[in-house]
XYZ file of C-alpha atoms in Angstrom:
500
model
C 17.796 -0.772 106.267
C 18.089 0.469 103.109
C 16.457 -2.047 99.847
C 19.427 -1.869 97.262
C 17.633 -4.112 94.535
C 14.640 -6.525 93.812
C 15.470 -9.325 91.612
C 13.686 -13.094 90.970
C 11.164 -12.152 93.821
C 14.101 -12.060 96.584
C 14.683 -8.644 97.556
C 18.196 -7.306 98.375
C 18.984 -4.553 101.600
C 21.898 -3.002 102.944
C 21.694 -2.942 106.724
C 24.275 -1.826 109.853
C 25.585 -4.274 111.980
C 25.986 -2.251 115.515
C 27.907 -4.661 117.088
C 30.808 -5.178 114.945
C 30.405 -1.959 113.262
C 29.993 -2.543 109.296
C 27.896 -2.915 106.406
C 26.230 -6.199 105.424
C 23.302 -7.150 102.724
C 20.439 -8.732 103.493
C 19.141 -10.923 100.594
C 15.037 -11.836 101.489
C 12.773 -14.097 100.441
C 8.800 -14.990 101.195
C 8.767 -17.825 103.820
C 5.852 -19.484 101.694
C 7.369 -18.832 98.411
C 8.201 -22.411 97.000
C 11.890 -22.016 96.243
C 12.052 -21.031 99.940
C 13.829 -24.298 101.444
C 16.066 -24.226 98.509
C 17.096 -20.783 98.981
C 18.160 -21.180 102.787
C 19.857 -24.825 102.079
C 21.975 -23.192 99.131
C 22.981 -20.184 101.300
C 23.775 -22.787 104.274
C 25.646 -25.107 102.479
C 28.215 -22.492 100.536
C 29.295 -21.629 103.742
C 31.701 -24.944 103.642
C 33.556 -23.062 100.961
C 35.920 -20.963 102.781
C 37.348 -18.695 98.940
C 37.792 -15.458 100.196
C 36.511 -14.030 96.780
C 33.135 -15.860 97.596
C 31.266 -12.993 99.917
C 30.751 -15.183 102.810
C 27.287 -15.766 104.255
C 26.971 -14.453 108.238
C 23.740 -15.928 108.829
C 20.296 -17.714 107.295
C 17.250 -17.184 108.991
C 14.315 -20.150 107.510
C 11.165 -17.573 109.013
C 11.903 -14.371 110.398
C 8.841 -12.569 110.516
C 7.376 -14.491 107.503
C 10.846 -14.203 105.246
C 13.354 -16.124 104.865
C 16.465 -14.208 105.240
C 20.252 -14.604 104.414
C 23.040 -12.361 105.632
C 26.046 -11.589 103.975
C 29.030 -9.375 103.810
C 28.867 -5.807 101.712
C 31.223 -5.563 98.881
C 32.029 -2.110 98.023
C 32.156 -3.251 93.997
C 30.267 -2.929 90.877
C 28.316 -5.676 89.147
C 30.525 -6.949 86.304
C 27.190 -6.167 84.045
C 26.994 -2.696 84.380
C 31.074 -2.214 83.905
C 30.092 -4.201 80.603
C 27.641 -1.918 79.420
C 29.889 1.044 79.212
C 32.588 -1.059 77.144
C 34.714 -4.313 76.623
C 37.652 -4.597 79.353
C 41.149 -4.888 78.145
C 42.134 -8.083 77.299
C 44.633 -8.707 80.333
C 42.143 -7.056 82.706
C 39.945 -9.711 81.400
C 41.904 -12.280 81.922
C 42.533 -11.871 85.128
C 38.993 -11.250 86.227
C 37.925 -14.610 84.529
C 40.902 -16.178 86.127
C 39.825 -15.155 89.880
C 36.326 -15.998 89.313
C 37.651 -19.502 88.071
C 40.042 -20.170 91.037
C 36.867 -19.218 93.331
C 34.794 -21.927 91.492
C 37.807 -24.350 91.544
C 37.806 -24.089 95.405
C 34.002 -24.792 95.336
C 34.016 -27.779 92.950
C 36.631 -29.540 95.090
C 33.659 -29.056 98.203
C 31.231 -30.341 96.026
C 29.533 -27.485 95.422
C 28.549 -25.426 92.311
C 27.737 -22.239 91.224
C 25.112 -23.283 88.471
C 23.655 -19.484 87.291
C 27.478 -17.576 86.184
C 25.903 -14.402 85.000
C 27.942 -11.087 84.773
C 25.275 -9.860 87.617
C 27.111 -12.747 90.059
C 30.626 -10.940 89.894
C 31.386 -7.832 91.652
C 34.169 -5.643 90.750
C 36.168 -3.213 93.012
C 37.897 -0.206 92.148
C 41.297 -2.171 92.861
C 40.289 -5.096 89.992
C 39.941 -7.421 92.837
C 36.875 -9.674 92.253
C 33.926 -11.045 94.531
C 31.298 -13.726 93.691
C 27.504 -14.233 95.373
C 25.106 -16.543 94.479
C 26.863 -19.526 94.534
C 23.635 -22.343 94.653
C 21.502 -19.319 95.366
C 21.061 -17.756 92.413
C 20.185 -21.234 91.048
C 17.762 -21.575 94.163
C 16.087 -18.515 93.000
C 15.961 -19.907 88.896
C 15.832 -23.018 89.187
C 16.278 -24.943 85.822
C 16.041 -28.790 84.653
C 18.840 -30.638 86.103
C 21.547 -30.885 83.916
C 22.437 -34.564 84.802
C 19.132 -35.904 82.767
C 21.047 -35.029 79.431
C 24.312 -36.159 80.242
C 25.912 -32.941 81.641
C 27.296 -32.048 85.084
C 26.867 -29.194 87.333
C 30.488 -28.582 87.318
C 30.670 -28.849 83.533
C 28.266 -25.908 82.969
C 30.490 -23.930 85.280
C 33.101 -24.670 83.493
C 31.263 -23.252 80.424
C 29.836 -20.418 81.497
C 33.603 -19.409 82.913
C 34.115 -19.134 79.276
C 30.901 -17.437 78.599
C 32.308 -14.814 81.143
C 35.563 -14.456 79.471
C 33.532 -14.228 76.036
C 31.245 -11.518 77.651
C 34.614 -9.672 79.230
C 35.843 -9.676 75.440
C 33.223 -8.769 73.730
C 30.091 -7.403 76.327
C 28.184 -10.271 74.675
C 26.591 -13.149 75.619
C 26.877 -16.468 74.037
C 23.322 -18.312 73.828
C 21.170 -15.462 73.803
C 20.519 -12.673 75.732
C 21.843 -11.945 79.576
C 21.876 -9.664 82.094
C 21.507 -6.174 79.517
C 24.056 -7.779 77.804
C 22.786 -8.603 73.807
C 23.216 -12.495 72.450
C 26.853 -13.066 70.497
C 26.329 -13.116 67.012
C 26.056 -16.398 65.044
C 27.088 -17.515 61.517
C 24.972 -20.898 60.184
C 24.557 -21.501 63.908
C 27.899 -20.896 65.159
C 28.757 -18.201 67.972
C 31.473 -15.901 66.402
C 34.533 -15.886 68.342
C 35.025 -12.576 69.850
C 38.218 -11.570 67.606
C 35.224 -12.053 64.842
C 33.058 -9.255 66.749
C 35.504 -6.527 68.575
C 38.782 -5.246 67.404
C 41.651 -5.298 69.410
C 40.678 -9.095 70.939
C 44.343 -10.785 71.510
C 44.586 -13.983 70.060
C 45.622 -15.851 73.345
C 43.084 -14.756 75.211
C 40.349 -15.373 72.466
C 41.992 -19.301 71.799
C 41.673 -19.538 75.540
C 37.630 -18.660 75.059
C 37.434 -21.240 72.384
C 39.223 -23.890 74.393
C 36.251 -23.633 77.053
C 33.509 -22.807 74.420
C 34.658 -24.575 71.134
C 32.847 -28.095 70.295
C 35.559 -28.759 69.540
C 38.257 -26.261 69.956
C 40.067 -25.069 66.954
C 43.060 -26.324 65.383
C 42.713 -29.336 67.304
C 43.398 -27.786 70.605
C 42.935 -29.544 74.033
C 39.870 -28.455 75.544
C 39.920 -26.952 78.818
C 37.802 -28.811 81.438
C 38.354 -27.902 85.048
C 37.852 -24.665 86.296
C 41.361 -24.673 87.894
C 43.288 -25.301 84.395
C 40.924 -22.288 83.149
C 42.313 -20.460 85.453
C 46.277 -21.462 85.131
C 45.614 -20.352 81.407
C 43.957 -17.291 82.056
C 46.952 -16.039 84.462
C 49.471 -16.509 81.407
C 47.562 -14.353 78.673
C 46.630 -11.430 77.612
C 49.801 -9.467 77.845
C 49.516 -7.230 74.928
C 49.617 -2.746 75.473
C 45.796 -1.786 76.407
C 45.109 0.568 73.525
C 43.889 3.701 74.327
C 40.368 3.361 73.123
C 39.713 0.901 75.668
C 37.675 1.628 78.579
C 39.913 2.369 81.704
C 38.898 3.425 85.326
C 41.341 6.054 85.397
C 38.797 8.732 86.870
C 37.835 6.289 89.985
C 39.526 7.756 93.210
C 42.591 5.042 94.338
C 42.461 6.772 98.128
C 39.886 4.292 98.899
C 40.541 1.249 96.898
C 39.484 -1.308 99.240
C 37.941 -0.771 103.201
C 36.871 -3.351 105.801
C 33.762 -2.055 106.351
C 32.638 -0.703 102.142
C 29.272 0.875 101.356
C 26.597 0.435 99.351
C 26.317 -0.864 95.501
C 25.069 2.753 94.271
C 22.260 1.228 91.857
C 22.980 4.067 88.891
C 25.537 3.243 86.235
C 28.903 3.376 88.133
C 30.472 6.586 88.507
C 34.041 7.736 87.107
C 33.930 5.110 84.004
C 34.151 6.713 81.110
C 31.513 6.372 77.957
C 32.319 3.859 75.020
C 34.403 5.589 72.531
C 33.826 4.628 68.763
C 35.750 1.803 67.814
C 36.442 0.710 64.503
C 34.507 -2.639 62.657
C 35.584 -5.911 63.404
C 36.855 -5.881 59.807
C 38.103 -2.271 59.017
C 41.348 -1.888 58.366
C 43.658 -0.263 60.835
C 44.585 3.685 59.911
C 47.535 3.904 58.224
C 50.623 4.944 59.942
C 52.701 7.940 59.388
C 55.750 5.825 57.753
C 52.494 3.742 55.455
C 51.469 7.148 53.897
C 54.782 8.315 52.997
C 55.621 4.980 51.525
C 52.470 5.223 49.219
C 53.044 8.566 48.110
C 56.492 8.027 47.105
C 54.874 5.019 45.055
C 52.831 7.443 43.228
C 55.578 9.565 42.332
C 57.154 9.368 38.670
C 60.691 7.512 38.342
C 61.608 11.394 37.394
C 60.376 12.580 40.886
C 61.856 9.024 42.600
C 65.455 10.567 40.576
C 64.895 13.522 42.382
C 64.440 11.954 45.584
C 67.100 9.932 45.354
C 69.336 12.505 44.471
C 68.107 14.770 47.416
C 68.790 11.661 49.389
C 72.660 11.760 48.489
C 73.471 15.022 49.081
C 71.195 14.995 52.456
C 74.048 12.443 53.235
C 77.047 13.734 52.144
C 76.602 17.388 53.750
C 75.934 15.320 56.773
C 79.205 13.397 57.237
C 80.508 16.946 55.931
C 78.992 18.971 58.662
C 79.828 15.808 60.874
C 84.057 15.771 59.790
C 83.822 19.412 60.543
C 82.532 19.521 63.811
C 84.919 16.840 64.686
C 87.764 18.919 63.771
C 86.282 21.759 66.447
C 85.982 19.567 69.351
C 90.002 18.348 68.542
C 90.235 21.900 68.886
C 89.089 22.007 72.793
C 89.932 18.816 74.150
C 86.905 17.073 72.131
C 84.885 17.529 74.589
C 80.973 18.453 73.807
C 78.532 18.856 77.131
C 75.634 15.801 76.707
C 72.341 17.080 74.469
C 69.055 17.480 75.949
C 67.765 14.527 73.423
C 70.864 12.183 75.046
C 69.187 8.858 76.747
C 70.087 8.697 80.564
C 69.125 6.865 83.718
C 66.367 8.958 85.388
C 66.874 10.343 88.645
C 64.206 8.728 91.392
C 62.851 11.020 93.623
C 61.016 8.572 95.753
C 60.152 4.955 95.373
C 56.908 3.841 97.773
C 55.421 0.422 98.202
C 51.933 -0.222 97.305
C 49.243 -3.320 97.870
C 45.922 -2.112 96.978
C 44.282 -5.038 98.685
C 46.240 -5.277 102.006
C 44.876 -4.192 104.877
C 47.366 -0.592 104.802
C 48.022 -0.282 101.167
C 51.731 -0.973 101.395
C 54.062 -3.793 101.817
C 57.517 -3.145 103.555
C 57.255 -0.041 102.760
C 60.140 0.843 104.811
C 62.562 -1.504 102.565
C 60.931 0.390 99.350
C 63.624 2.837 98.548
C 66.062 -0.282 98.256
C 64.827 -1.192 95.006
C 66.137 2.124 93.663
C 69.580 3.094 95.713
C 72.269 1.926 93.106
C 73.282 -1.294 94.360
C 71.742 -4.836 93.757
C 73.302 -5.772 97.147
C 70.206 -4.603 98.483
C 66.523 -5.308 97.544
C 62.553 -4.739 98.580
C 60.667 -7.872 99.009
C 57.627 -8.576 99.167
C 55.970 -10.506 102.279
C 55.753 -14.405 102.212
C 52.638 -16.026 101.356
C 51.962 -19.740 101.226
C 50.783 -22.013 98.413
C 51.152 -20.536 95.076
C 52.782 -17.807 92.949
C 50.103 -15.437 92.627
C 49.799 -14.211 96.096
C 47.760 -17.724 97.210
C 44.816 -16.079 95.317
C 44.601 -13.054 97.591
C 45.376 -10.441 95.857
C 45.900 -9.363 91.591
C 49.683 -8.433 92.675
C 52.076 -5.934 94.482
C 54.309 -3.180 93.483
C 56.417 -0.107 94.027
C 55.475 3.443 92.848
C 59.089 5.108 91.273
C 58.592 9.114 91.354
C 60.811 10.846 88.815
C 60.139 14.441 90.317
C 58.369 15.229 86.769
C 56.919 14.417 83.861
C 60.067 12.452 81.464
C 60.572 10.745 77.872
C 60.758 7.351 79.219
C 62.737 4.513 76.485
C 63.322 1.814 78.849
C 62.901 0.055 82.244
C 65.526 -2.349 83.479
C 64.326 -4.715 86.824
C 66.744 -6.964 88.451
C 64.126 -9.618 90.122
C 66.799 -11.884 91.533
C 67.045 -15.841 90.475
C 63.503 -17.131 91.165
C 60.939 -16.835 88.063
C 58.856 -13.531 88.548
C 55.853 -11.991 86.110
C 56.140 -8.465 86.114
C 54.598 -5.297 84.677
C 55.184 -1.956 83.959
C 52.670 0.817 83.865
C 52.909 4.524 83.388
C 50.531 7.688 83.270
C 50.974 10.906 81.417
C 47.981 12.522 83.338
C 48.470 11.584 86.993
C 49.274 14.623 88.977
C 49.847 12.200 91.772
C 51.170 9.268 93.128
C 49.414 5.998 92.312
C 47.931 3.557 95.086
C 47.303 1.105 92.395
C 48.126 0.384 88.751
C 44.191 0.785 87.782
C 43.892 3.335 84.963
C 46.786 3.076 84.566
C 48.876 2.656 80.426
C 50.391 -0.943 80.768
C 53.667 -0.515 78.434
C 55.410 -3.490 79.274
C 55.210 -6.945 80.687
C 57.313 -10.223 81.275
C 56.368 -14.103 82.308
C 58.881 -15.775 84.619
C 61.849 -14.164 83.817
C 64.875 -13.721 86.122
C 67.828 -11.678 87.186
C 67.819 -8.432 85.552
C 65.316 -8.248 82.235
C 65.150 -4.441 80.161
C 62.215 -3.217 78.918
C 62.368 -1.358 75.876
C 59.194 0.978 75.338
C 58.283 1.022 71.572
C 55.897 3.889 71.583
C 56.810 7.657 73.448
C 56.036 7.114 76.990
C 55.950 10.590 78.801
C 55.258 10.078 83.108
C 56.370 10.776 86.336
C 55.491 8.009 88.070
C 56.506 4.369 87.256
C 54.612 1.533 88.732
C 56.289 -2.078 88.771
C 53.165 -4.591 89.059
C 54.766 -8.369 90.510
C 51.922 -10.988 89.289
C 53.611 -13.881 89.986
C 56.806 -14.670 92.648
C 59.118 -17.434 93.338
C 59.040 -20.061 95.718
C 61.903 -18.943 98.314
C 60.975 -22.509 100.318
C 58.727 -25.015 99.960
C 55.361 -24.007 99.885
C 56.670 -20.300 100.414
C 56.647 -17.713 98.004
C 58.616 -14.486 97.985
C 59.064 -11.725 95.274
C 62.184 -9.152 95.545
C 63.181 -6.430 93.221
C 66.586 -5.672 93.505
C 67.119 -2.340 91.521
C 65.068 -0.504 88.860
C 66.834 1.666 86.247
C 64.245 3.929 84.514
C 66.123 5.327 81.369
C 64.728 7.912 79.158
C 65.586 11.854 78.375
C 65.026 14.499 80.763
């Protein structure tokens, strides 16, 4: 056995199971220590809740050897709290995060049971964004508090509220009410926790009214207040949606070969490798940089109405040799037939090279992957779909999402992205890379550039911004119900148009 951490007095181990071959942790605790009986009765009764995001508890041993010992699975994942220390996630990664560990503690509330100690610490993180949760009634074993009930409160209540303490943290690698996990308190005015627009740039507004919804006493603007864990969630899923500036902090160095295994290894207990540092961002406040178009503008304003005559002027005759030059070189293609051989700066549908199917959190990183090249052959007769799964639109809370990888062969000016989805309401989006030397097992690290709620039938993308990749990934986050109960997502054809 390797001892991975100490924390609260319990200590934690990773140990091999022989039998089954695979990792699992160890969490243990004195036998006399007084929180003992607590400890073993939380880990035994979360074991009801069957949330696969929940690592599930193998075992509980009351005195082995003078310790009382829990067994659990390994999670190959980082602690939330570290990822936080290197930087604020992007707002949609956020969301989504949040939004998992919410529909975890939804499935727990409706057993009964509650969490009652939501740190950062409590959620793991893998490579692939999908999320795990420990602790649930153990960590509050371990720190036990007063109960909540004596001032009018509920256990599921403060679950509820530190969900949005999560989100805040996600947002702004703060934490409201003081002081958590390395993370520093949120900052207060007269008393009142700034909302986390108020302390990073680049906060989207959804996502930040969702925070307030949860945290706000009351919410602004008259707002209703979110109250389960489940509507948290169902909010969360629908936000967020803005480009992930560049400044944010990305995973893009962490190695997608080995997003997710059955059997993962240890927690390493450094800072996690491949993130990179916190760049300098600018002041809650500061202005944003003017653009390019913004300075010209104000030095044409400082110009004298002599030099604004002369720019005018300039202006005019810019004009008029250009429908000159433009008459004239008409009059030379009615010369040859008119016809003039396309420019290298014309817009065209991109050649695909290869299209590939990828699910970073299925069991062989693809789904019908054989039926992948259909979403790219020229026809919407034909389409790639994705398995069925039962119970919801977002995968029955088993995984962020699926996708197909679209290889252009090299690196292209991308302008657009047109997906055909078919007539049931899909969420969808777009990412691109202009560093990847290889294809993509996941869309983590990835630059989101586009992104659509429930939209059907064919939908085009425009990319504002210059967009230079080989490889396209299109993300589904939500499918249709194909029957009852049964949910299906299909892509039909993608046209990737840009210049060569």
């Amino acid at each position: 056995m390797e001892r991975v951490s100490e924390r609260l007095g319990a200590s934690t181990w990773r140990a091999r199971d022989h039998v089954l071959e695979r990792n699992v942790g160890i969490e243990t605790l004195a036998a006399d220590d007084p929180r003992a009986t607590s400890f073993v009765a939380a880990a035994r009764a979360s074991t009801v809740v069957v949330d696969p995001r929940f690592l599930r508890v193998l075992d509980v041993l009351d005195d082995d050897a003078g310790f009382a010992v829990v067994v659990r699975e390994w999670a190959r994942a980082f602690p939330l709290d570290q990822l936080l220390r290197h930087g604020t996630l992007p707002n949609r990664r956020a969301a989504l995060v949040v939004a998992e560990v919410a529909l975890a503690l939804a499935s727990a509330h409706e057993q009964g049971l509650h969490h009652r100690r939501l740190t950062p610490h409590q959620v793991l993180v893998k490579q692939s964004g999908a999320v795990r949760i420990v602790g649930l009634g153990v960590a509050y074993a371990l720190a036990p508090g007063p109960d909540v009930r004596e001032d009018g409160r509920d256990p599921e209540r403060e679950d509820v509220r530190d969900l949005g303490r999560l989100l805040y943290a996600c947002l702004a690698a703060r934490w409201p009410g003081g002081p958590t996990d390395g993370l520093r308190a949120a900052p207060t005015v007269h008393g009142h926790v700034l909302h986390p627009r108020q302390v990073v740039a680049g906060v989207s507004r959804d996502v930040d009214d969702v925070c307030d919804r949860i945290l706000g006493d009351p919410p602004r603007h008259g707002a209703r207040p979110l109250l389960t864990a489940r509507d948290i969630a169902h909010e969360l899923r629908e936000v967020g949606d803005d480009v992930v500036p560049d400044e944010q902090p990305s995973m893009s160095h962490l190695d997608g070969s080995d997003l997710l295994r059955i059997d993962p290894v240890v927690v390493p207990a450094g800072p996690p490798p491949g993130l990179e540092p916190p760049r300098r961002r600018p002041k809650a406040y500061a202005p944003k940089p003017p653009t390019a178009w913004q300075r010209a503008r104000a030095r044409a304003r400082l110009m004298t109405h002599g030099d604004r005559a002369l720019v005018l002027l300039g202006l005019v005759v810019a004009v008029v040799l250009s429908g000159t030059l433009g008459w004239f070189a008409a009059q030379v293609e009615g010369d040859d037939g008119g016809y003039e051989p396309p420019s290298a700066s014309e817009i065209t549908r991109l050649p695909v090279t290869e299209v590939t199917a990828i699910d970073p959190e299925g069991r062989d990183g693809g789904e019908n992957s054989a039926d992948a090249r259909l979403a790219a052959d020229g026809s919407d007769a034909t389409a790639w779909r994705t398995s069925e799964y039962f119970g919801s639109a977002d995968f029955a809370g088993l995984k962020d999402g699926v996708g197909l990888v679209l290889d252009l062969g090299a690196q292209r000016e991308l302008t657009s992205v047109e997906v055909r989805v078919g007539s049931g309401p899909t969420s969808l989006s777009v990412y691109t890379s202009s560093t990847r030397k290889s294809a993509p097992r996941s869309p983590v690290g990835m630059r989101l550039v586009a992104s659509r709620r429930n939209v059907t039938g064919a939908v085009k993308m425009d990319l504002e911004d210059q967009v230079l990749s080989r490889y396209v990934v299109v993300w589904l986050r939500r499918v249709p119900e194909v029957r009852p109960g049964v949910f299906q997502g299909q892509v039909q054809e993608v046209v990737v148009r840009g210049r060569p």
